[in-house]
Short mmCIF file of C-alpha atoms in Angstrom, two decimals:
data_model
loop_
_atom_site.label_atom_id
_atom_site.label_comp_id
_atom_site.label_asym_id
_atom_site.label_seq_id
_atom_site.Cartn_x
_atom_site.Cartn_y
_atom_site.Cartn_z
CA MET A 1 33.34 20.11 -27.17
CA SER A 2 30.13 19.26 -27.97
CA ALA A 3 27.36 21.85 -28.83
CA GLY A 4 25.46 21.07 -25.41
CA GLN A 5 28.56 21.86 -23.48
CA SER A 6 29.63 25.48 -22.44
CA SER A 7 33.11 26.86 -21.96
CA PRO A 8 34.05 28.11 -18.82
CA PRO A 9 33.91 31.91 -18.20
CA ALA A 10 37.26 33.52 -19.36
CA VAL A 11 39.28 34.86 -16.61
CA ALA A 12 40.27 38.50 -17.07
CA CYS A 13 43.96 39.08 -17.35
CA PRO A 14 45.20 41.62 -14.66
CA PRO A 15 46.54 44.58 -16.29
CA THR A 16 50.27 44.92 -16.69
CA PRO A 17 52.44 47.78 -15.27
CA ASP A 18 52.71 49.64 -18.64
CA ALA A 19 48.83 49.56 -19.01
CA LEU A 20 48.47 50.81 -15.48
CA ARG A 21 51.07 53.45 -16.05
CA GLN A 22 49.25 54.65 -19.28
CA GLN A 23 45.77 54.51 -17.32
CA ALA A 24 47.34 56.86 -14.69
CA HIS A 25 48.79 59.39 -17.17
CA GLN A 26 45.46 59.28 -19.24
CA ARG A 27 43.23 59.93 -16.20
CA LEU A 28 45.76 62.81 -14.91
CA ASP A 29 45.57 64.37 -18.17
CA GLU A 30 41.81 64.10 -18.24
CA ILE A 31 41.89 65.96 -14.76
CA ILE A 32 44.16 68.74 -16.17
CA ALA A 33 41.90 69.25 -19.16
CA PHE A 34 38.89 69.25 -16.75
CA CYS A 35 40.62 72.01 -14.86
CA LEU A 36 41.81 73.99 -18.01
CA THR A 37 39.11 73.53 -20.84
CA ALA A 38 35.86 72.33 -19.22
CA PRO A 39 32.96 74.83 -19.13
CA GLY A 40 33.24 75.00 -15.45
CA PRO A 41 30.85 74.54 -12.79
CA PRO A 42 28.68 77.56 -11.50
CA SER A 43 30.99 77.90 -8.22
CA PHE A 44 34.23 77.02 -6.64
CA LEU A 45 32.37 74.74 -4.23
CA ALA A 46 30.95 72.40 -7.06
CA PHE A 47 34.51 72.53 -8.83
CA GLU A 48 36.22 71.36 -5.81
CA ALA A 49 33.69 68.68 -5.10
CA ALA A 50 34.03 67.31 -8.72
CA LEU A 51 37.95 67.57 -8.53
CA LEU A 52 37.98 65.50 -5.49
CA GLY A 53 35.69 62.71 -7.11
CA LEU A 54 38.04 62.94 -9.96
CA LEU A 55 41.17 62.54 -7.93
CA ARG A 56 40.13 59.20 -6.49
CA SER A 57 40.40 57.50 -9.85
CA PRO A 58 44.13 57.86 -10.58
CA GLY A 59 44.71 57.30 -6.88
CA CYS A 60 43.13 53.79 -7.46
CA VAL A 61 45.20 53.24 -10.48
CA LEU A 62 48.54 54.28 -8.71
CA ILE A 63 47.64 51.87 -5.72
CA GLN A 64 46.85 49.25 -8.36
CA LEU A 65 50.13 49.85 -10.21
CA PHE A 66 52.07 49.63 -6.73
CA LEU A 67 50.38 46.16 -5.91
CA ARG A 68 51.16 44.89 -9.45
CA ALA A 69 54.73 45.83 -9.28
CA ARG A 70 55.39 44.22 -5.47
CA HIS A 71 53.40 41.23 -7.08
CA ASP A 72 55.83 41.14 -10.00
CA ARG A 73 59.05 41.54 -7.79
CA LEU A 74 57.95 39.27 -4.85
CA ASP A 75 59.98 35.99 -4.79
CA THR A 76 58.13 33.13 -3.34
CA ALA A 77 61.02 30.83 -3.13
CA ALA A 78 61.48 31.31 0.71
CA TRP A 79 57.84 29.90 0.99
CA THR A 80 58.10 27.05 -1.51
CA GLU A 81 61.40 25.87 -0.68
CA GLY A 82 61.88 26.92 3.20
CA ARG A 83 58.35 26.71 4.35
CA GLY A 84 57.19 23.71 2.45
CA TYR A 85 54.35 25.49 0.30
CA ARG A 86 53.47 24.95 -3.17
CA VAL A 87 51.65 27.50 -5.49
CA ALA A 88 48.13 26.74 -5.90
CA ASP A 89 47.17 29.80 -7.77
CA PRO A 90 49.74 32.39 -9.06
CA ALA A 91 47.25 35.15 -9.61
CA ALA A 92 44.41 35.15 -7.10
CA GLY A 93 42.27 37.89 -7.33
CA ARG A 94 41.18 40.39 -4.50
CA THR A 95 39.43 43.69 -4.09
CA LEU A 96 40.97 46.00 -1.64
CA LYS A 97 39.03 49.14 -0.18
CA THR A 98 41.58 51.92 0.02
CA SER A 99 41.28 55.54 0.85
CA CYS A 100 40.84 56.32 -2.91
CA GLY A 101 38.21 53.51 -3.57
CA PRO A 102 38.22 49.89 -4.18
CA VAL A 103 41.09 48.39 -5.96
CA PRO A 104 41.36 44.96 -7.75
CA TYR A 105 44.79 43.30 -7.67
CA VAL A 106 46.26 39.76 -7.86
CA ARG A 107 48.46 37.86 -5.60
CA ALA A 108 49.89 34.26 -5.25
CA PHE A 109 48.31 31.80 -3.06
CA LEU A 110 50.06 29.12 -1.59
CA LEU A 111 49.01 25.77 0.08
CA PRO A 112 51.30 23.65 2.24
CA ARG A 113 52.44 20.59 0.41
CA ARG A 114 51.85 18.05 3.38
CA GLY A 115 49.51 17.94 6.43
CA GLY A 116 46.90 20.31 4.98
CA GLY A 117 46.24 23.47 6.94
CA PRO A 118 45.36 26.96 5.70
CA GLY A 119 46.84 28.58 2.87
CA ALA A 120 49.10 31.84 2.70
CA HIS A 121 49.23 35.02 0.37
CA PRO A 122 52.93 36.05 0.52
CA LEU A 123 52.38 39.35 -0.91
CA ASP A 124 49.62 40.18 1.77
CA VAL A 125 52.03 39.02 4.37
CA ALA A 126 54.86 41.27 3.02
CA LEU A 127 52.58 44.19 2.94
CA GLY A 128 50.92 43.43 6.35
CA LEU A 129 47.34 43.27 4.83
CA THR A 130 44.91 41.37 6.71
CA ARG A 131 41.81 39.76 5.71
CA ASP A 132 39.70 42.89 6.70
CA ALA A 133 39.09 43.98 3.15
CA TYR A 134 40.11 47.48 4.01
CA THR A 135 43.55 48.89 4.19
CA PRO A 136 45.23 49.56 7.77
CA LEU A 137 44.95 53.36 7.02
CA VAL A 138 41.47 53.39 6.39
CA ILE A 139 41.08 51.19 9.45
CA GLY A 140 43.04 53.45 11.57
CA TRP A 141 41.13 56.54 10.24
CA SER A 142 37.79 54.97 11.10
CA CYS A 143 38.67 53.80 14.76
CA ARG A 144 40.27 57.22 15.58
CA LEU A 145 36.99 58.94 14.67
CA ALA A 146 35.30 56.30 16.82
CA THR A 147 37.34 57.43 19.79
CA ARG A 148 35.71 61.00 19.24
CA VAL A 149 32.27 60.17 18.23
CA SER A 150 29.87 57.11 18.08
CA PHE A 151 30.25 54.31 15.55
CA HIS A 152 27.38 55.46 13.53
CA VAL A 153 28.59 59.12 13.39
CA ALA A 154 32.23 57.85 12.54
CA SER A 155 30.94 55.93 9.65
CA GLY A 156 28.89 58.96 8.25
CA LEU A 157 31.87 61.27 8.54
CA GLY A 158 34.13 58.51 6.85
CA GLY A 159 31.61 58.42 3.93
CA MET A 160 31.68 62.24 3.89
CA PHE A 161 35.46 62.31 3.18
CA LEU A 162 36.28 58.86 1.44
CA GLY A 163 33.07 58.67 -0.69
CA ALA A 164 32.33 55.35 0.76
CA ALA A 165 32.85 54.42 4.28
CA PRO A 166 32.97 51.34 6.28
CA PRO A 167 29.59 50.44 8.22
CA ALA A 168 29.39 51.26 11.89
CA SER A 169 29.08 47.57 12.86
CA ALA A 170 32.67 47.25 11.02
CA ILE A 171 33.97 50.10 12.92
CA GLU A 172 32.97 48.73 16.31
CA GLU A 173 34.57 45.47 15.59
CA TRP A 174 37.83 46.97 14.64
CA VAL A 175 37.78 48.84 17.95
CA LEU A 176 37.61 45.77 19.92
CA GLY A 177 40.53 44.40 17.75
CA LEU A 178 42.57 47.20 18.15
CA ALA A 179 42.00 47.38 22.03
CA ARG A 180 44.16 44.35 22.31
CA PRO A 181 47.50 45.94 21.23
CA ALA A 182 46.16 49.41 22.66
CA TYR A 183 46.09 47.60 26.19
CA VAL A 184 49.72 46.53 25.69
CA TYR A 185 51.00 49.67 24.10
CA PRO A 186 51.33 51.82 27.37
CA SER A 187 53.52 49.30 28.81
CA GLU A 188 55.74 48.36 25.96
CA GLY A 189 55.54 51.42 23.37
CA PRO A 190 58.19 53.75 22.95
CA LEU A 191 58.85 56.07 25.82
CA PRO A 192 58.91 59.79 25.58
CA GLY A 193 62.01 61.74 25.69
CA ASP A 194 63.47 64.66 27.66
CA GLU A 195 61.72 64.15 31.04
CA GLY A 196 61.44 66.67 33.80
CA GLU A 197 62.91 66.05 37.15
CA VAL A 198 59.56 65.67 39.40
CA PRO A 199 57.14 63.11 38.43
CA VAL A 200 53.47 63.66 39.33
CA ILE A 201 50.73 61.18 39.21
CA GLU A 202 47.08 62.15 39.64
CA ILE A 203 44.28 59.63 40.21
CA ASP A 204 40.52 59.88 40.01
CA GLY A 205 37.50 58.07 38.72
CA LYS A 206 34.55 58.87 36.39
CA ALA A 207 31.37 56.74 35.77
CA ALA A 208 30.07 55.80 32.38
CA PRO A 209 26.33 54.26 31.93
CA THR A 210 26.26 50.49 31.61
CA ALA A 211 23.43 48.38 30.45
CA THR A 212 21.29 46.55 33.14
CA PRO A 213 20.77 42.78 32.98
CA GLN A 214 17.19 43.60 31.93
CA GLU A 215 18.43 45.67 29.00
CA LEU A 216 20.99 43.10 27.96
CA ALA A 217 18.41 40.19 27.94
CA ARG A 218 16.26 42.44 25.82
CA ARG A 219 19.05 43.41 23.18
CA ARG A 220 20.17 39.64 23.05
CA GLY A 221 16.74 38.16 23.10
CA PRO A 222 14.67 37.47 19.89
CA ARG A 223 13.49 40.53 18.02
CA VAL A 224 9.76 41.23 18.19
CA ARG A 225 7.80 41.04 15.11
CA HIS A 226 5.37 43.96 14.74
CA ALA A 227 2.39 44.01 12.73
CA VAL A 228 2.57 44.62 8.89
CA GLY A 229 1.78 48.21 8.26
CA CYS A 230 3.43 51.76 8.02
CA ARG A 231 7.10 51.27 8.59
CA CYS A 232 7.92 54.87 9.02
CA GLN A 233 10.15 55.82 12.08
CA ARG A 234 7.26 57.69 13.91
CA HIS A 235 4.68 54.91 13.54
CA ARG A 236 7.19 52.02 14.17
CA GLY A 237 8.08 53.59 17.48
CA ARG A 238 4.58 54.40 18.46
CA ALA A 239 3.71 50.58 17.88
CA LYS A 240 6.79 49.48 19.65
CA ARG A 241 5.73 51.68 22.78
CA GLN A 242 2.27 50.24 22.73
CA GLN A 243 3.51 46.63 22.69
CA ARG A 244 6.00 47.24 25.76
CA GLY A 245 3.37 49.19 27.86
CA ARG A 246 3.98 52.07 30.04
CA LYS A 247 7.46 52.58 31.76
CA PRO A 248 7.25 52.86 35.43
CA ARG A 249 7.74 56.23 36.75
CA ARG A 250 11.01 56.65 38.64
CA LYS A 251 10.88 57.75 42.28
CA GLU A 252 12.79 60.45 43.74
CA GLY A 253 16.39 59.44 43.97
CA ASP A 254 16.08 56.56 41.66
CA LYS A 255 19.24 56.26 39.19
CA SER A 256 18.97 55.07 35.85
CA LYS A 257 22.50 55.52 34.78
CA ASN A 258 23.74 52.17 36.44
CA GLY A 259 27.07 53.75 36.26
CA ARG A 260 30.41 51.76 36.31
CA SER A 261 33.31 53.64 37.26
CA ALA A 262 36.74 54.02 35.32
CA THR A 263 39.99 54.48 37.15
CA LEU A 264 42.02 57.34 35.42
CA VAL A 265 45.56 57.90 36.15
CA VAL A 266 47.35 60.97 34.61
CA MET A 267 51.22 60.99 34.96
CA TYR A 268 53.39 63.76 33.88
CA THR A 269 56.61 65.53 35.11
CA LEU A 270 57.98 68.85 36.00
CA ARG A 271 60.97 70.53 35.00
CA ARG A 272 62.73 73.13 36.83
CA GLY A 273 63.54 76.20 35.02
CA GLU A 274 66.24 78.81 35.62
CA ASP A 275 63.77 80.89 37.79
CA GLY A 276 63.78 77.99 40.22
CA ARG A 277 60.18 77.11 39.63
CA LEU A 278 58.81 73.90 38.37
CA HIS A 279 57.15 74.18 34.87
CA GLY A 280 55.05 71.67 33.01
CA PRO A 281 53.34 69.39 32.49
CA VAL A 282 55.95 67.55 30.42
CA ASN A 283 54.91 64.13 28.38
CA LYS A 284 51.41 63.89 29.97
CA LYS A 285 50.05 60.57 29.70
CA VAL A 286 46.62 59.42 30.30
CA PHE A 287 45.62 55.85 31.34
CA GLY A 288 42.29 54.53 31.96
CA THR A 289 40.27 51.27 32.82
CA PHE A 290 37.14 49.85 33.97
CA GLY A 291 38.84 46.86 35.48
CA ALA A 292 40.18 46.54 38.93
CA ARG A 293 41.66 49.64 40.19
CA LYS A 294 44.91 47.84 41.16
CA SER A 295 45.46 47.29 37.47
CA ALA A 296 45.60 51.05 36.99
CA LEU A 297 47.74 51.64 40.03
CA ARG A 298 50.36 48.65 38.62
CA TRP A 299 50.40 50.71 35.39
CA ALA A 300 51.48 53.87 37.25
CA ARG A 301 54.25 51.89 39.16
CA GLU A 302 55.52 50.36 35.78
CA GLN A 303 55.26 53.48 33.80
CA ALA A 304 57.00 55.43 36.47
CA THR A 305 59.84 52.72 36.46
CA ARG A 306 59.98 53.03 32.65
CA ARG A 307 60.35 56.62 32.69
CA GLY A 308 63.25 56.60 35.00
CA PHE A 309 61.60 56.77 38.56
CA PRO A 310 61.99 53.21 39.84
CA PRO A 311 61.08 52.25 43.42
CA GLY A 312 63.78 53.55 45.78
CA THR A 313 64.55 56.41 43.68
CA ASP A 314 66.26 59.70 45.34
CA LYS A 315 63.96 61.94 43.11
CA THR A 316 60.87 63.84 44.47
CA VAL A 317 57.68 61.90 43.50
CA GLN A 318 54.53 63.33 44.19
CA ILE A 319 50.87 61.60 43.96
CA VAL A 320 47.64 63.57 44.25
CA ILE A 321 44.49 61.60 45.43
CA ASP A 322 41.08 62.25 46.45
CA GLY A 323 41.87 61.18 50.15
CA GLU A 324 40.47 57.60 49.86
CA THR A 325 42.06 55.71 52.62
CA CYS A 326 42.42 52.22 50.84
CA LEU A 327 43.71 54.07 47.84
CA GLU A 328 46.26 55.85 50.11
CA GLN A 329 47.65 52.62 51.72
CA ARG A 330 48.14 50.96 48.21
CA LEU A 331 50.00 53.83 46.85
CA ARG A 332 52.24 53.92 50.12
CA ARG A 333 53.30 50.50 49.17
CA LEU A 334 53.88 50.99 45.59
CA PHE A 335 55.56 54.17 45.85
CA ARG A 336 57.60 54.23 49.13
CA GLY A 337 58.97 57.57 49.98
CA ALA A 338 56.55 59.40 47.55
CA ILE A 339 54.65 62.76 48.62
CA LEU A 340 50.98 61.87 48.80
CA THR A 341 48.93 64.93 48.45
CA LEU A 342 45.13 65.28 49.37
CA ASP A 343 43.55 67.61 46.42
CA VAL A 344 43.19 70.79 48.44
CA ARG A 345 39.63 71.22 46.66
CA HIS A 346 38.46 68.13 48.73
CA ALA A 347 39.54 69.91 51.95
CA GLN A 348 38.14 73.29 50.64
CA GLU A 349 34.79 71.44 50.17
CA LYS A 350 34.61 70.31 53.73
CA LEU A 351 35.06 73.72 54.92
CA TRP A 352 32.21 75.14 52.77
CA GLU A 353 30.05 72.26 53.90
CA VAL A 354 30.68 73.50 57.55
CA GLY A 355 30.17 77.24 56.56
CA ARG A 356 26.69 76.53 55.08
CA LEU A 357 25.54 75.27 58.70
CA PHE A 358 25.96 78.76 59.91
CA HIS A 359 25.60 81.10 57.08
CA ARG A 360 23.32 81.79 54.04
CA GLU A 361 24.61 80.28 50.65
CA GLY A 362 25.99 83.10 48.55
CA SER A 363 26.32 85.53 51.50
CA ALA A 364 29.39 87.76 51.99
CA GLU A 365 29.43 86.38 55.57
CA LEU A 366 30.02 82.77 54.20
CA THR A 367 32.81 83.95 52.13
CA TYR A 368 34.39 85.57 54.71
CA TRP A 369 34.13 82.64 57.17
CA VAL A 370 35.54 80.26 54.74
CA GLU A 371 38.43 82.43 53.38
CA GLY A 372 39.61 82.60 57.12
CA LEU A 373 40.01 79.08 57.56
CA GLU A 374 41.44 78.45 53.71
CA GLU A 375 44.31 80.85 54.87
CA LEU A 376 45.24 78.28 57.56
CA LEU A 377 44.57 75.45 54.98
CA TYR A 378 47.01 76.94 52.30
CA LYS A 379 49.61 77.60 54.95
CA GLY A 380 49.68 74.15 56.05
CA HIS A 381 48.46 75.02 59.75
CA VAL A 382 46.04 72.16 59.80
CA ARG A 383 46.22 71.62 63.52
CA GLY A 384 45.16 75.21 63.90
CA LEU A 385 42.55 74.56 61.49
CA LEU A 386 41.12 71.64 63.56
CA GLN A 387 41.34 73.70 66.77
CA ARG A 388 39.06 76.22 65.01
CA LEU A 389 36.69 73.76 63.94
CA GLU A 390 36.60 72.03 67.51
CA GLN A 391 35.86 75.56 68.99
CA VAL A 392 32.98 76.02 66.69
CA MET A 393 31.87 72.31 67.69
CA ARG A 394 31.81 73.49 71.31
CA SER A 395 30.12 76.35 70.53
CA VAL A 396 26.96 74.54 69.15
CA SER A 397 24.48 73.56 72.19
CA PRO A 398 24.43 69.82 72.54
CA ARG A 399 20.47 70.10 73.07
CA GLY A 400 19.31 72.99 71.06
CA PRO A 401 16.72 72.64 68.40
CA GLY A 402 18.22 71.96 65.15
CA THR A 403 21.73 71.49 66.30
CA LYS A 404 21.98 67.71 66.00
CA GLY A 405 22.35 67.79 62.18
CA LYS A 406 25.23 70.63 62.77
CA ARG A 407 26.95 68.50 65.38
CA ARG A 408 26.88 65.43 62.91
CA VAL A 409 28.53 67.43 59.88
CA LEU A 410 31.14 68.93 62.06
CA LYS A 411 32.04 65.57 63.57
CA GLN A 412 32.43 64.02 60.11
CA VAL A 413 34.47 67.00 58.89
CA ILE A 414 37.03 66.94 61.91
CA GLY A 415 37.40 63.23 61.53
CA TYR A 416 37.91 63.53 57.86
CA LEU A 417 40.46 66.25 58.22
CA GLU A 418 42.25 64.49 61.25
CA ALA A 419 42.71 61.16 59.42
CA ARG A 420 44.40 63.01 56.52
CA VAL A 421 46.63 65.45 58.22
CA ARG A 422 49.86 64.18 56.87
CA LEU A 423 48.46 64.66 53.23
CA MET A 424 47.73 68.45 53.69
CA ASP A 425 51.30 69.88 54.13
CA TYR A 426 50.39 72.56 51.54
CA GLY A 427 52.39 75.49 53.06
CA ARG A 428 55.75 73.42 52.35
CA TRP A 429 54.67 71.81 49.03
CA ARG A 430 53.64 75.44 47.83
CA ALA A 431 57.18 76.67 48.87
CA ASP A 432 58.44 74.00 47.00
CA ASP A 433 56.13 74.65 44.01
CA LEU A 434 54.64 71.48 43.98
CA VAL A 435 51.03 70.34 42.97
CA ILE A 436 48.37 70.43 45.52
CA ALA A 437 45.28 70.01 43.34
CA SER A 438 44.11 67.42 40.95
CA GLY A 439 42.83 69.56 38.25
CA VAL A 440 44.67 67.76 35.42
CA VAL A 441 43.02 64.45 36.21
CA GLU A 442 39.71 65.82 36.87
CA GLY A 443 39.80 67.67 33.42
CA ALA A 444 40.84 64.36 31.79
CA ALA A 445 37.90 62.39 33.57
CA ARG A 446 35.54 65.02 31.95
CA TYR A 447 37.28 64.84 28.55
CA VAL A 448 38.46 61.32 28.14
CA VAL A 449 35.53 59.61 29.74
CA GLY A 450 32.62 62.11 29.87
CA GLU A 451 32.69 63.37 26.34
CA ARG A 452 32.72 59.91 24.64
CA LEU A 453 31.25 57.41 27.11
CA ASP A 454 28.81 59.53 29.15
CA ASN A 455 26.44 60.77 26.63
CA SER A 456 22.57 60.93 26.37
CA GLY A 457 21.05 57.51 25.60
CA MET A 458 24.29 55.44 25.91
CA ARG A 459 24.38 52.24 27.65
CA TRP A 460 27.57 50.52 27.47
CA ILE A 461 28.80 46.74 28.00
CA GLU A 462 31.64 47.25 30.21
CA GLU A 463 34.19 45.48 28.12
CA ARG A 464 33.21 47.30 24.90
CA ALA A 465 33.40 50.69 27.00
CA GLU A 466 37.04 49.46 28.00
CA ALA A 467 38.09 48.95 24.32
CA VAL A 468 36.89 52.63 23.51
CA LEU A 469 38.47 53.91 26.56
CA LEU A 470 41.95 52.25 25.69
CA LEU A 471 41.96 53.69 22.18
CA ARG A 472 40.64 57.24 23.42
CA CYS A 473 43.52 57.19 25.70
CA VAL A 474 46.12 56.61 23.02
CA GLU A 475 44.40 59.26 20.66
CA VAL A 476 44.27 61.89 23.61
CA ASN A 477 47.91 61.18 24.41
CA GLY A 478 48.90 62.31 20.83
CA ASP A 479 50.18 58.58 20.33
CA TRP A 480 47.86 57.31 17.59
CA GLU A 481 50.49 57.65 14.58
CA ALA A 482 53.12 55.70 16.75
CA PHE A 483 50.50 53.49 18.19
CA MET A 484 49.39 52.34 14.54
CA ARG A 485 52.86 52.05 13.34
CA TRP A 486 53.72 49.94 16.26
CA SER A 487 50.75 47.67 16.24
CA GLN A 488 51.14 47.24 12.55
CA GLU A 489 54.77 46.08 13.04
CA ARG A 490 53.14 43.43 15.55
CA ARG A 491 50.60 42.16 12.90
CA SER A 492 53.24 42.01 10.43
CA GLN A 493 55.26 39.77 12.52
CA GLU A 494 52.20 37.63 13.48
CA LEU A 495 51.31 37.41 9.78
CA GLU A 496 54.68 35.81 9.03
CA ARG A 497 54.05 33.29 11.54
CA GLY A 498 50.67 32.73 10.32
CA GLN A 499 48.78 33.74 13.35
CA THR A 500 46.62 36.88 12.61
CA GLY A 501 44.04 36.69 9.91
CA ARG A 502 42.16 40.06 10.56
CA ILE A 503 41.83 43.10 13.01
CA ARG A 504 37.99 42.78 13.24
CA SER A 505 36.81 41.05 16.44
CA ARG A 506 33.48 40.39 17.87
CA THR A 507 34.74 39.59 21.39
CA PRO A 508 35.23 42.54 23.43
CA THR A 509 38.50 43.03 25.43
CA GLN A 510 38.39 41.27 28.73
CA LEU A 511 38.71 43.68 31.81
CA PRO A 512 41.96 43.32 33.70
CA GLU A 513 41.62 41.47 37.11
CA ALA A 514 43.31 42.49 40.29
CA ALA A 515 46.43 40.54 41.11
#
């Protein structure tokens, strides 16, 4: 080689298993010495923080040892002989970001012998590692945090516990990617065992704020260049407001939420105990979607069938709804013979609405008047209740001053209750210890949707809100660990077929359409 030529840079040889074993022992000995002989930090808080940082180092070495051992044991003959690949690089390097920190390792890289096409890393395929640069455990932790808090906060919390966390943008894209198997999981995942005798389905809705077309255009348009100057948060925001101009003042009744309603379905069973009463809920599962409501009802029908309550079952099936007529009609077609129940709270609200026409809010007279009608309601004497309301209607003067509004409200309430008489047989259902209120799904609406998707300053794109909602339902149902194992098995099978490259996705989940 001439003097003017330079040699290529030397490639560092990967450490052998024996060298890694020695490193692990050495670093563990250093940690033990730190605990026994070091001068010691001034407090246990400082000691524990220092110890946590030290423990990550042998963790990285042990992970590296595991990967090297699997690399040495892996037989690529199935790829080179059976699949038509050739070894392009026997030790291609990569850095994997793990729960302990970044870990470098090597694995064989293969290319097809004929026809071209993408290469393959058999070790990554065998271990179920995608091209996300992070381990499935770290990805799962980050996405699980994102079902509880914002993507930015999830990244900050991850950094608090792991030392270095994925950025918020990566967590958001992982959520979009995991939402695809999350949509399939409720229909194909493992079923709960030890069911009760009576399935109960409760249905409700909850709106989340969504971005308007004007907001989306502003987000997706070119970024405005501000004048060069102070870049602190306070002055940058002031300059932005001055350039945008005054916001128009909202008029009374104007809504800025631009809410899109999600349909929530809660399914659980009740088990009859030795005392003859129905106890539960057993195996409660929540499902929500911003797509067509028919898709949520289809899930309820499929889930009931999978859990042992198919169409035509002779078991008691109860469905609690808010009284919407079209919803009732669809459910009667899907669940023939089921007991459809109007949430008793909706009927009570109508009685209080009438009572406020004649008695002052908060007065004892109002409470006494409503309680008399509620007694008829709880006993299932809906016809008697309607007769009482009709008597009140006749007692209102048709021409007197200030009675037009009273007559209108009374007419609406009587019409509402008359159309739902068969949904209010509360006396018989209470005797059978069945459900008469939808408190479970209303609590789920506040908790599942409200606490994550309906916070101050949020403006969602519907498909991205759908992804978070699907994963939040999985987490709230207590199925996160089972879901991650199930989705990992699916990804491993896809990796074997050469289909899946990474979990991250910039394309949000498409909303399910009505059939």
